[in-house]
CSV table of C-alpha atoms in Angstrom, one decimal:
chain,number,residue,atom,x,y,z
A,1071,MET,CA,-34.3,8.0,15.6
A,1072,ARG,CA,-35.8,11.4,16.1
A,1073,GLN,CA,-35.2,11.2,19.9
A,1074,ARG,CA,-31.5,10.3,19.4
A,1075,ILE,CA,-31.0,13.3,17.0
A,1076,LYS,CA,-32.6,15.6,19.6
A,1077,THR,CA,-30.4,14.2,22.3
A,1078,LYS,CA,-27.2,14.8,20.2
A,1079,ILE,CA,-28.3,18.3,19.2
A,1080,ARG,CA,-29.2,19.2,22.7
A,1081,LYS,CA,-25.8,18.0,23.9
A,1082,HIS,CA,-24.1,20.1,21.2
A,1083,LEU,CA,-26.3,23.2,22.0
A,1084,GLY,CA,-25.5,22.7,25.7
A,1085,TRP,CA,-21.7,22.8,25.1
A,1086,THR,CA,-22.3,25.8,22.9
A,1087,ARG,CA,-24.2,27.6,25.6
A,1088,LEU,CA,-21.5,26.8,28.2
A,1089,LEU,CA,-18.7,28.1,26.0
A,1090,GLY,CA,-20.8,31.2,25.2
A,1091,ALA,CA,-21.4,31.8,28.9
A,1092,ILE,CA,-17.7,31.5,29.6
A,1093,CYS,CA,-16.8,33.9,26.8
A,1094,ASP,CA,-19.5,36.3,27.9
A,1095,SER,CA,-18.2,36.2,31.5
A,1096,ASP,CA,-14.8,37.0,30.2
A,1097,LYS,CA,-16.1,39.9,28.3
A,1098,GLY,CA,-18.0,41.2,31.3
A,1099,VAL,CA,-21.5,40.4,29.9
A,1100,ARG,CA,-24.1,39.8,32.4
A,1101,SER,CA,-26.3,36.7,32.5
A,1102,LEU,CA,-30.1,37.5,32.8
A,1103,SER,CA,-32.9,35.2,33.7
A,1104,LEU,CA,-36.1,35.3,31.5
A,1105,ALA,CA,-39.3,36.5,32.9
A,1106,GLY,CA,-41.3,34.3,30.7
A,1107,HIS,CA,-41.2,31.8,27.8
A,1108,VAL,CA,-39.5,33.1,24.7
A,1109,GLY,CA,-39.3,30.1,22.5
A,1110,PHE,CA,-35.7,29.5,21.4
A,1111,ASP,CA,-35.8,26.2,23.2
A,1112,SER,CA,-37.4,24.9,20.1
A,1113,LEU,CA,-34.2,25.3,18.2
A,1114,PRO,CA,-33.4,21.5,18.4
A,1115,ASP,CA,-36.8,20.7,17.0
A,1116,GLN,CA,-36.1,23.1,14.2
A,1117,LEU,CA,-32.8,21.4,13.4
A,1118,VAL,CA,-34.4,18.0,13.6
A,1119,ASN,CA,-37.1,19.0,11.1
A,1120,LYS,CA,-34.6,20.6,8.8
A,1121,SER,CA,-32.4,17.4,8.9
A,1122,ILE,CA,-35.4,15.2,8.1
A,1123,CYS,CA,-36.4,17.4,5.2
A,1124,GLN,CA,-32.8,17.2,3.7
A,1125,GLY,CA,-32.4,13.5,4.4
A,1126,PHE,CA,-29.2,11.7,5.3
A,1127,CYS,CA,-26.4,9.8,3.5
A,1128,PHE,CA,-24.4,6.9,4.7
A,1129,ASN,CA,-21.6,5.1,2.9
A,1130,ILE,CA,-20.4,1.6,3.8
A,1131,LEU,CA,-17.2,-0.1,2.4
A,1132,CYS,CA,-17.2,-3.9,2.7
A,1133,ILE,CA,-13.8,-5.5,2.5
A,1134,GLY,CA,-13.4,-9.2,2.3
A,1135,GLU,CA,-12.6,-12.2,0.2
A,1136,THR,CA,-15.0,-13.3,-2.6
A,1137,GLY,CA,-17.8,-15.4,-1.2
A,1138,ILE,CA,-17.3,-14.5,2.4
A,1139,GLY,CA,-20.9,-13.1,2.7
A,1140,LYS,CA,-20.6,-9.4,2.3
A,1141,SER,CA,-23.7,-8.9,0.1
A,1142,THR,CA,-25.8,-11.2,2.2
A,1143,LEU,CA,-24.9,-9.3,5.3
A,1144,MET,CA,-25.8,-6.0,3.7
A,1145,ASP,CA,-29.1,-7.4,2.7
A,1146,THR,CA,-29.8,-8.6,6.2
A,1147,LEU,CA,-28.6,-5.4,7.9
A,1148,PHE,CA,-31.1,-3.2,5.9
A,1149,ASN,CA,-33.8,-5.8,5.6
A,1150,THR,CA,-33.9,-5.6,1.8
A,1151,ASN,CA,-32.5,-7.1,-1.4
A,1152,PHE,CA,-29.9,-5.1,-3.0
A,1153,GLU,CA,-28.6,-5.7,-6.5
A,1154,ASN,CA,-25.9,-8.3,-6.2
A,1155,PHE,CA,-23.5,-9.4,-8.9
A,1156,GLU,CA,-21.8,-12.7,-8.8
A,1157,SER,CA,-18.0,-12.4,-8.7
A,1158,SER,CA,-15.4,-15.0,-9.7
A,1159,HIS,CA,-12.1,-15.9,-8.1
A,1160,PHE,CA,-10.2,-15.0,-11.3
A,1161,GLU,CA,-10.2,-11.2,-11.2
A,1162,PRO,CA,-6.7,-9.9,-12.5
A,1163,GLN,CA,-6.9,-7.1,-9.9
A,1164,VAL,CA,-9.0,-5.7,-7.1
A,1165,LYS,CA,-11.9,-3.5,-8.3
A,1166,LEU,CA,-14.4,-1.5,-6.2
A,1167,ARG,CA,-18.1,-1.4,-7.2
A,1168,ALA,CA,-20.2,1.3,-5.6
A,1169,GLN,CA,-24.0,1.1,-5.7
A,1170,THR,CA,-26.3,3.9,-4.3
A,1171,TYR,CA,-29.8,3.3,-3.1
A,1172,ASP,CA,-32.5,5.6,-1.7
A,1173,LEU,CA,-34.1,4.0,1.4
A,1174,GLN,CA,-36.9,5.3,3.6
A,1175,GLU,CA,-38.0,4.3,7.1
A,1176,SER,CA,-41.0,6.1,8.6
A,1177,ASN,CA,-40.4,9.7,7.4
A,1178,VAL,CA,-36.6,9.5,7.4
A,1179,ARG,CA,-34.9,9.2,4.0
A,1180,LEU,CA,-31.4,7.7,3.8
A,1181,ARG,CA,-29.2,7.6,0.6
A,1182,LEU,CA,-27.1,4.5,1.2
A,1183,THR,CA,-24.0,3.7,-0.8
A,1184,VAL,CA,-22.5,0.2,-0.5
A,1185,VAL,CA,-19.0,-0.2,-1.9
A,1186,ASN,CA,-17.9,-3.8,-2.5
A,1187,THR,CA,-14.4,-5.0,-3.2
A,1188,VAL,CA,-14.4,-7.4,-6.1
A,1189,GLY,CA,-11.6,-9.9,-6.3
A,1190,PHE,CA,-10.0,-8.8,-3.0
A,1191,GLY,CA,-7.4,-11.5,-1.9
A,1192,ASP,CA,-7.9,-13.6,-5.0
A,1193,GLN,CA,-4.6,-12.7,-6.8
A,1194,MET,CA,-1.5,-14.8,-6.5
A,1195,ASN,CA,0.5,-11.7,-5.6
A,1196,LYS,CA,-1.5,-10.0,-2.8
A,1197,GLN,CA,1.1,-7.3,-2.0
A,1198,GLU,CA,-0.8,-4.5,-3.7
A,1199,SER,CA,-4.4,-5.7,-3.0
A,1200,TYR,CA,-5.0,-2.8,-0.6
A,1201,GLN,CA,-3.9,-0.1,-3.0
A,1202,PRO,CA,-7.1,0.2,-5.0
A,1203,VAL,CA,-9.1,0.6,-1.7
A,1204,VAL,CA,-6.8,3.4,-0.5
A,1205,ASP,CA,-7.0,5.1,-3.9
A,1206,TYR,CA,-10.8,5.0,-3.8
A,1207,ILE,CA,-11.1,6.5,-0.4
A,1208,ASP,CA,-8.6,9.2,-1.3
A,1209,ARG,CA,-10.5,10.0,-4.5
A,1210,GLN,CA,-13.7,10.6,-2.4
A,1211,PHE,CA,-11.8,12.9,0.0
A,1212,GLU,CA,-10.3,14.8,-2.9
A,1213,SER,CA,-13.7,15.2,-4.6
A,1214,TYR,CA,-15.1,16.7,-1.4
A,1215,LEU,CA,-12.1,19.0,-1.0
A,1216,GLN,CA,-12.4,20.2,-4.5
A,1217,GLU,CA,-16.0,21.1,-3.9
A,1218,GLU,CA,-15.1,22.9,-0.8
A,1219,LEU,CA,-12.4,25.0,-2.6
A,1220,LYS,CA,-14.9,26.1,-5.3
A,1221,ILE,CA,-15.9,29.8,-5.4
A,1222,LYS,CA,-19.6,28.8,-5.8
A,1223,ARG,CA,-20.1,25.9,-3.4
A,1224,SER,CA,-23.2,23.7,-3.2
A,1225,LEU,CA,-22.4,21.4,-0.3
A,1226,HIS,CA,-26.1,21.2,0.7
A,1227,ASN,CA,-26.8,19.5,-2.6
A,1228,TYR,CA,-23.5,17.7,-2.9
A,1229,HIS,CA,-23.6,13.9,-2.7
A,1230,ASP,CA,-21.1,13.1,0.0
A,1231,SER,CA,-19.4,9.9,-1.2
A,1232,ARG,CA,-16.8,9.7,1.6
A,1233,VAL,CA,-16.7,6.3,3.2
A,1234,HIS,CA,-18.2,6.5,6.7
A,1235,ALA,CA,-17.7,3.0,7.9
A,1236,CYS,CA,-15.6,0.1,6.7
A,1237,LEU,CA,-16.7,-3.5,7.6
A,1238,TYR,CA,-13.7,-5.6,7.4
A,1239,PHE,CA,-14.7,-9.3,7.0
A,1240,ILE,CA,-12.4,-11.7,8.7
A,1241,SER,CA,-12.4,-15.3,7.6
A,1242,PRO,CA,-13.5,-17.6,10.4
A,1243,SER,CA,-10.2,-19.6,10.5
A,1244,GLY,CA,-10.1,-19.7,14.3
A,1245,HIS,CA,-6.3,-19.3,14.3
A,1246,SER,CA,-5.0,-15.7,13.6
A,1247,LEU,CA,-5.3,-12.8,11.1
A,1248,LYS,CA,-3.8,-13.1,7.7
A,1249,SER,CA,-0.9,-10.8,6.8
A,1250,LEU,CA,-3.1,-9.3,4.1
A,1251,ASP,CA,-5.7,-8.4,6.8
A,1252,LEU,CA,-3.1,-6.7,9.0
A,1253,VAL,CA,-1.5,-4.8,6.2
A,1254,THR,CA,-4.8,-3.6,4.8
A,1255,MET,CA,-6.2,-2.4,8.0
A,1256,LYS,CA,-2.9,-0.7,8.9
A,1257,LYS,CA,-3.1,1.2,5.6
A,1258,LEU,CA,-6.8,2.2,6.2
A,1259,ASP,CA,-7.0,3.0,9.9
A,1260,SER,CA,-6.1,6.7,9.4
A,1261,LYS,CA,-8.5,7.1,6.4
A,1262,VAL,CA,-11.7,5.3,7.5
A,1263,ASN,CA,-13.6,3.9,10.5
A,1264,ILE,CA,-12.8,0.2,10.6
A,1265,ILE,CA,-15.2,-2.2,12.3
A,1266,PRO,CA,-13.9,-5.8,12.1
A,1267,VAL,CA,-16.4,-8.5,11.8
A,1268,ILE,CA,-15.9,-12.3,11.8
A,1269,ALA,CA,-17.9,-13.6,8.9
A,1270,LYS,CA,-19.9,-16.9,8.9
A,1271,ALA,CA,-19.3,-17.2,12.6
A,1272,ASP,CA,-21.6,-20.3,12.7
A,1273,THR,CA,-18.8,-22.3,11.3
A,1274,ILE,CA,-16.8,-22.4,14.5
A,1275,SER,CA,-17.8,-23.3,18.1
A,1276,LYS,CA,-18.4,-20.7,20.8
A,1277,SER,CA,-15.2,-21.6,22.7
A,1278,GLU,CA,-13.1,-21.3,19.5
A,1279,LEU,CA,-14.9,-18.0,18.7
A,1280,HIS,CA,-14.1,-16.5,22.1
A,1281,LYS,CA,-10.4,-17.4,21.8
A,1282,PHE,CA,-10.4,-16.2,18.1
A,1283,LYS,CA,-11.8,-12.7,19.2
A,1284,ILE,CA,-9.1,-12.4,21.9
A,1285,LYS,CA,-6.4,-13.4,19.4
A,1286,ILE,CA,-7.6,-10.9,16.8
A,1287,MET,CA,-7.7,-8.0,19.2
A,1288,SER,CA,-4.3,-8.9,20.6
A,1289,GLU,CA,-2.8,-8.9,17.0
A,1290,LEU,CA,-4.4,-5.6,16.2
A,1291,VAL,CA,-3.0,-4.0,19.2
A,1292,SER,CA,0.5,-5.5,18.8
A,1293,ASN,CA,0.6,-4.3,15.2
A,1294,GLY,CA,-0.7,-0.8,16.0
A,1295,VAL,CA,-3.9,-1.0,14.1
A,1296,GLN,CA,-6.5,1.6,15.2
A,1297,ILE,CA,-10.0,0.3,14.8
A,1298,TYR,CA,-13.1,2.3,15.4
A,1299,GLN,CA,-14.1,2.5,19.1
A,1300,PHE,CA,-17.7,3.3,19.9
A,1301,PRO,CA,-17.7,6.8,21.6
A,1302,LEU,CA,-18.1,7.2,25.3
A,1303,ASP,CA,-18.5,10.9,25.6
A,1304,ASP,CA,-22.3,10.8,25.2
A,1305,GLU,CA,-23.9,9.9,28.6
A,1306,THR,CA,-27.0,8.4,27.0
A,1307,VAL,CA,-25.0,5.7,25.0
A,1308,ALA,CA,-21.7,5.5,27.0
A,1309,LYS,CA,-22.8,2.5,29.0
A,1310,VAL,CA,-24.0,0.4,26.0
A,1311,ASN,CA,-21.0,1.5,23.9
A,1312,THR,CA,-18.6,0.5,26.7
A,1313,THR,CA,-20.1,-3.0,26.7
A,1314,MET,CA,-20.1,-3.3,22.9
A,1315,ASN,CA,-16.5,-2.3,22.7
A,1316,GLY,CA,-15.7,-5.4,24.6
A,1317,HIS,CA,-17.5,-7.5,22.1
A,1318,LEU,CA,-15.3,-6.4,19.1
A,1319,PRO,CA,-14.9,-7.9,16.6
A,1320,PHE,CA,-18.5,-8.9,16.1
A,1321,ALA,CA,-19.2,-12.5,15.0
A,1322,VAL,CA,-22.0,-12.2,12.5
A,1323,VAL,CA,-24.2,-14.5,10.4
A,1324,GLY,CA,-26.2,-13.1,7.5
A,1325,SER,CA,-29.3,-14.6,5.9
A,1326,THR,CA,-32.4,-13.3,4.2
A,1327,GLU,CA,-34.2,-16.7,4.3
A,1328,GLU,CA,-37.0,-17.1,6.8
A,1329,VAL,CA,-37.4,-20.3,8.8
A,1330,ALA,CA,-40.2,-21.4,11.0
A,1331,VAL,CA,-39.1,-21.5,14.6
A,1332,GLY,CA,-42.0,-22.3,16.9
A,1333,ASN,CA,-44.9,-20.2,16.0
A,1334,LYS,CA,-43.0,-17.4,14.2
A,1335,MET,CA,-40.8,-16.9,11.1
A,1336,VAL,CA,-37.3,-15.7,11.7
A,1337,LYS,CA,-34.3,-15.0,9.6
A,1338,ALA,CA,-32.0,-18.0,10.0
A,1339,ARG,CA,-29.8,-20.5,8.4
A,1340,GLN,CA,-31.2,-24.1,8.3
A,1341,TYR,CA,-28.6,-26.9,9.0
A,1342,PRO,CA,-29.2,-30.6,9.3
A,1343,TRP,CA,-28.2,-30.3,13.0
A,1344,GLY,CA,-30.3,-27.3,13.7
A,1345,VAL,CA,-31.2,-23.6,13.0
A,1346,VAL,CA,-28.9,-20.6,13.5
A,1347,GLN,CA,-31.1,-17.6,14.1
A,1348,VAL,CA,-29.6,-14.3,12.7
A,1349,GLU,CA,-31.3,-12.1,15.2
A,1350,ASN,CA,-30.7,-14.4,18.2
A,1351,GLU,CA,-27.9,-12.8,20.3
A,1352,ASN,CA,-27.1,-16.2,21.7
A,1353,HIS,CA,-26.3,-17.5,18.3
A,1354,CYS,CA,-24.3,-14.5,16.8
A,1355,ASP,CA,-23.6,-10.8,17.2
A,1356,PHE,CA,-25.7,-9.6,14.3
A,1357,VAL,CA,-28.1,-7.6,16.4
A,1358,LYS,CA,-25.2,-6.0,18.3
A,1359,LEU,CA,-23.6,-4.9,14.9
A,1360,ARG,CA,-26.9,-3.5,13.6
A,1361,GLU,CA,-27.6,-1.6,16.8
A,1362,MET,CA,-24.1,-0.1,17.0
A,1363,LEU,CA,-23.7,0.6,13.3
A,1364,ILE,CA,-27.2,2.0,12.5
A,1365,CYS,CA,-29.3,2.7,15.5
A,1366,VAL,CA,-26.8,4.2,17.9
A,1367,ASN,CA,-23.5,5.4,16.3
A,1368,MET,CA,-24.4,6.2,12.6
A,1369,GLU,CA,-24.1,9.9,13.2
A,1370,ASP,CA,-20.9,9.6,15.2
A,1371,LEU,CA,-19.4,7.5,12.2
A,1372,ARG,CA,-20.3,10.4,9.9
A,1373,GLU,CA,-18.9,12.9,12.3
A,1374,GLN,CA,-15.7,11.0,12.8
A,1375,THR,CA,-15.2,10.7,9.0
A,1376,HIS,CA,-15.5,14.5,8.6
A,1377,THR,CA,-13.7,15.7,11.7
A,1378,ARG,CA,-10.9,13.1,11.9
A,1379,HIS,CA,-10.2,11.3,8.7
A,1380,TYR,CA,-11.2,14.0,6.1
A,1381,GLU,CA,-9.5,16.7,8.2
A,1382,LEU,CA,-6.3,14.7,8.3
A,1383,TYR,CA,-6.4,14.3,4.5
A,1384,ARG,CA,-7.2,18.0,4.0
A,1385,ARG,CA,-4.4,19.1,6.3
A,1386,CYS,CA,-1.9,16.9,4.6
A,1387,LYS,CA,-3.0,18.0,1.2
A,1388,LEU,CA,-2.8,21.7,2.1
A,1389,GLU,CA,0.7,21.2,3.7
A,1390,GLU,CA,1.8,19.5,0.5
A,1391,LEU,CA,0.8,22.7,-1.3
A,1392,GLY,CA,2.8,24.8,1.1
A,1393,PHE,CA,-0.1,26.2,3.2
A,1394,LYS,CA,0.6,26.6,7.0
A,1395,ASP,CA,-1.2,28.2,9.9
A,1396,THR,CA,2.0,29.7,11.4
A,1397,ASP,CA,5.2,31.0,10.1
A,1398,SER,CA,8.8,30.2,11.2
A,1399,GLU,CA,8.3,32.3,14.3
A,1400,CYS,CA,5.1,30.5,15.3
A,1401,LYS,CA,3.0,33.6,14.5
A,1402,PRO,CA,-0.4,33.0,12.9
A,1403,VAL,CA,-0.5,33.5,9.1
A,1404,SER,CA,-3.6,34.1,7.2
A,1405,LEU,CA,-4.5,32.1,4.0
A,1406,GLN,CA,-4.1,35.3,2.0
A,1407,GLN,CA,-0.6,35.8,3.3
A,1408,THR,CA,0.3,32.2,2.6
A,1409,TYR,CA,-1.1,32.6,-0.9
A,1410,GLU,CA,0.9,35.7,-1.6
A,1411,ALA,CA,4.0,34.1,-0.2
A,1412,LYS,CA,3.5,31.0,-2.4
A,1413,ARG,CA,2.7,33.3,-5.4
A,1414,GLN,CA,5.9,35.2,-4.9
A,1415,GLU,CA,7.8,32.0,-4.4
A,1416,PHE,CA,6.2,30.7,-7.6
A,1417,LEU,CA,7.1,33.8,-9.5
A,1418,VAL,CA,10.7,33.7,-8.4
A,1419,GLU,CA,10.9,30.0,-9.2
A,1420,LEU,CA,9.3,30.8,-12.6
A,1421,GLN,CA,11.8,33.6,-13.2
A,1422,LYS,CA,14.7,31.4,-12.2
A,1423,ARG,CA,13.5,28.7,-14.6
A,1424,GLU,CA,13.0,31.2,-17.3
A,1425,ASP,CA,16.6,32.5,-16.8
A,1426,GLU,CA,17.9,29.0,-16.8
A,1427,MET,CA,16.0,28.1,-20.0
A,1428,ARG,CA,17.2,31.4,-21.6
A,1429,GLN,CA,20.8,30.5,-20.6
A,1430,MET,CA,20.4,27.0,-21.8
A,1431,PHE,CA,18.9,28.3,-25.1
A,1432,VAL,CA,21.9,30.7,-25.6
A,1433,GLN,CA,24.3,27.9,-24.8
A,1434,ARG,CA,22.5,25.6,-27.2
A,1435,VAL,CA,22.6,28.3,-29.9
A,1436,LYS,CA,26.4,28.8,-29.3
A,1437,GLU,CA,27.0,25.1,-29.5
A,1438,LYS,CA,24.9,24.9,-32.6
A,1439,GLU,CA,26.7,27.8,-34.2
A,1440,ALA,CA,30.1,26.1,-33.3
A,1441,GLU,CA,28.9,22.9,-34.9
A,1442,LEU,CA,27.7,24.8,-38.0
A,1443,LYS,CA,31.1,26.6,-38.3
A,1444,ASP,CA,33.0,23.3,-37.9
A,1445,ALA,CA,30.7,21.8,-40.5
A,1446,GLU,CA,31.2,24.9,-42.7
A,1447,ARG,CA,35.0,24.6,-42.4
A,1448,GLU,CA,34.9,20.9,-43.1
A,1449,LEU,CA,32.8,21.6,-46.2
A,1450,GLN,CA,35.1,24.4,-47.3
A,1451,GLY,CA,38.1,22.0,-47.0
A,1452,ARG,CA,36.3,19.3,-49.0
A,1453,PHE,CA,35.4,22.0,-51.6
A,1454,GLU,CA,39.0,23.2,-51.9
A,1455,GLN,CA,40.1,19.6,-52.1
A,1456,LEU,CA,37.6,18.8,-54.8
A,1457,LYS,CA,38.5,22.0,-56.7
A,1458,ARG,CA,42.2,21.1,-56.6
A,1459,LEU,CA,41.4,17.5,-57.8
A,1460,HIS,CA,39.1,19.1,-60.5
A,1461,ALA,CA,41.9,21.4,-61.7
A,1462,GLU,CA,44.4,18.5,-61.8
A,1463,GLU,CA,42.1,16.3,-63.7
A,1464,LYS,CA,41.2,19.1,-66.1
A,1465,ALA,CA,44.9,19.8,-66.7
A,1466,ALA,CA,45.6,16.0,-67.3
A,1467,LEU,CA,42.6,16.0,-69.6
A,1468,GLU,CA,43.8,19.0,-71.6
A,1469,GLU,CA,47.3,17.3,-71.9
A,1470,LYS,CA,45.7,14.2,-73.1
A,1471,LYS,CA,43.7,16.3,-75.6
A,1472,ARG,CA,46.8,18.1,-76.8
A,1473,LEU,CA,48.6,14.8,-77.3
A,1474,LEU,CA,45.6,13.4,-79.1
A,1475,ASP,CA,45.4,16.4,-81.4
A,1476,GLU,CA,49.2,16.0,-82.1
A,1477,ASP,CA,48.6,12.3,-82.9
A,1478,GLN,CA,45.7,13.2,-85.1
A,1479,SER,CA,47.7,15.9,-87.0
A,1480,SER,CA,50.6,13.5,-87.5
A,1481,PHE,CA,48.2,10.8,-88.6
A,1482,GLY,CA,46.6,13.2,-91.1
A,1483,LYS,CA,50.1,14.2,-92.5
A,1484,ARG,CA,51.1,10.5,-92.9
A,1485,LYS,CA,47.7,9.7,-94.5
A,1486,ALA,CA,48.1,12.6,-96.9
A,1487,ALA,CA,51.7,11.5,-97.8
A,1488,ALA,CA,50.5,7.9,-98.3
A,1489,GLN,CA,47.6,9.1,-100.6
A,1490,LEU,CA,50.1,11.3,-102.6
A,1491,LEU,CA,52.5,8.4,-103.0
A,1492,GLN,CA,49.6,6.1,-104.0
A,1493,ALA,CA,48.5,8.7,-106.6
A,1494,GLN,CA,52.0,9.1,-108.0
A,1495,SER,CA,52.3,5.3,-108.1
A,1496,LEU,CA,49.1,5.0,-110.0
A,1497,THR,CA,50.1,7.7,-112.5
A,1498,ALA,CA,53.4,6.1,-113.2
A,1499,ASN,CA,51.8,2.7,-113.7
A,1500,GLY,CA,49.3,4.3,-116.2
A,1501,LYS,CA,52.2,5.8,-118.3
A,1502,LYS,CA,54.0,2.4,-118.5
A,1503,ASP,CA,50.8,0.7,-119.7
A,1504,LYS,CA,50.4,3.3,-122.6
A,1505,ASP,CA,54.0,2.8,-123.6
A,1506,ARG,CA,53.6,-0.9,-123.8
A,1507,LYS,CA,50.6,-0.6,-126.0
A,1508,LYS,CA,52.4,1.6,-128.4
């Protein structure tokens, strides 16, 4: 591990020195030979020591159907027992479960995050099964971008949660890829390093497995899916990576159980017809996957994630916000100029919206005033109508009162006359009675 880091750093420093020499030659700076040992050739060792002290992080995303062997393969890859949770086939939607572990091998510390897709491909409608995975990857990119854009950044202490490698588990059907596999990998190939693996490869024969690999690669090429290719620019690993690129997708078998084979115990799967050894390259490609993923290309996966996938996300995000490197005349534009231009554009747009809102407010006020005036006229008309009706009813009531008073007065006169006649009649009758008595 230490030697590989040194090799990569020396290669990087070699290119840096070459570019520096070219630039210096363009500036007219002379190249001098040293008369003795100075000591700056220990810079790679300093970088290695610093990297070992800081530790490393690596994040793996495992995509595959429930029960296809994702957790078992992770346990086998890192020779440990991670916390595994049983998942049912009745999840209403796809969920992503991320678990972080601190591992140490020799004096190298690794913070490993394993992201598992729970319920992937178990729904009746699989059309949107890939969307939670895409959203999760974008969230990690967005989190890193927000940390970069802070005034006080702490990237050296920041836990990088961006997905560095995606192990896509293909069901060992022996026929072709499912439409869900093609759609998902097509959606993810620009966001993450996809390494396709054929899970439970011991369930099909070698001849079928060979044809299945050819079929898978043909379908990926015909559908334009870009999977991760092991790099060939490093001379130390170019030969082995070229060979391993021809073995994609890796046919793997995972097992943490140890079985006695001869005089030694090996990780294997015991069947009635024989034993499938996990670390036997004649039985499966597990060793190839472990070597390529962990021992040889782990740093390249981390670098590809940062320089390719994250940069693509960052560029698209900044372009959505209106930031560009050049203006309409293809002249370079600084970030400050772009910010000022966007600020002025925003202020103009804000002023425009404010004017529109003011005009809309004035229009609404005028409409409301017109409605109120109409309502006032309507109420005034109703008031006049009610006033007129009230006057008419009052006049009718007064007329009825006058007639009633006249009737009452006439009735009183008739009553008085009747009482007078009755009194006179009584008086006359009294006189007649007196006369009779006499």
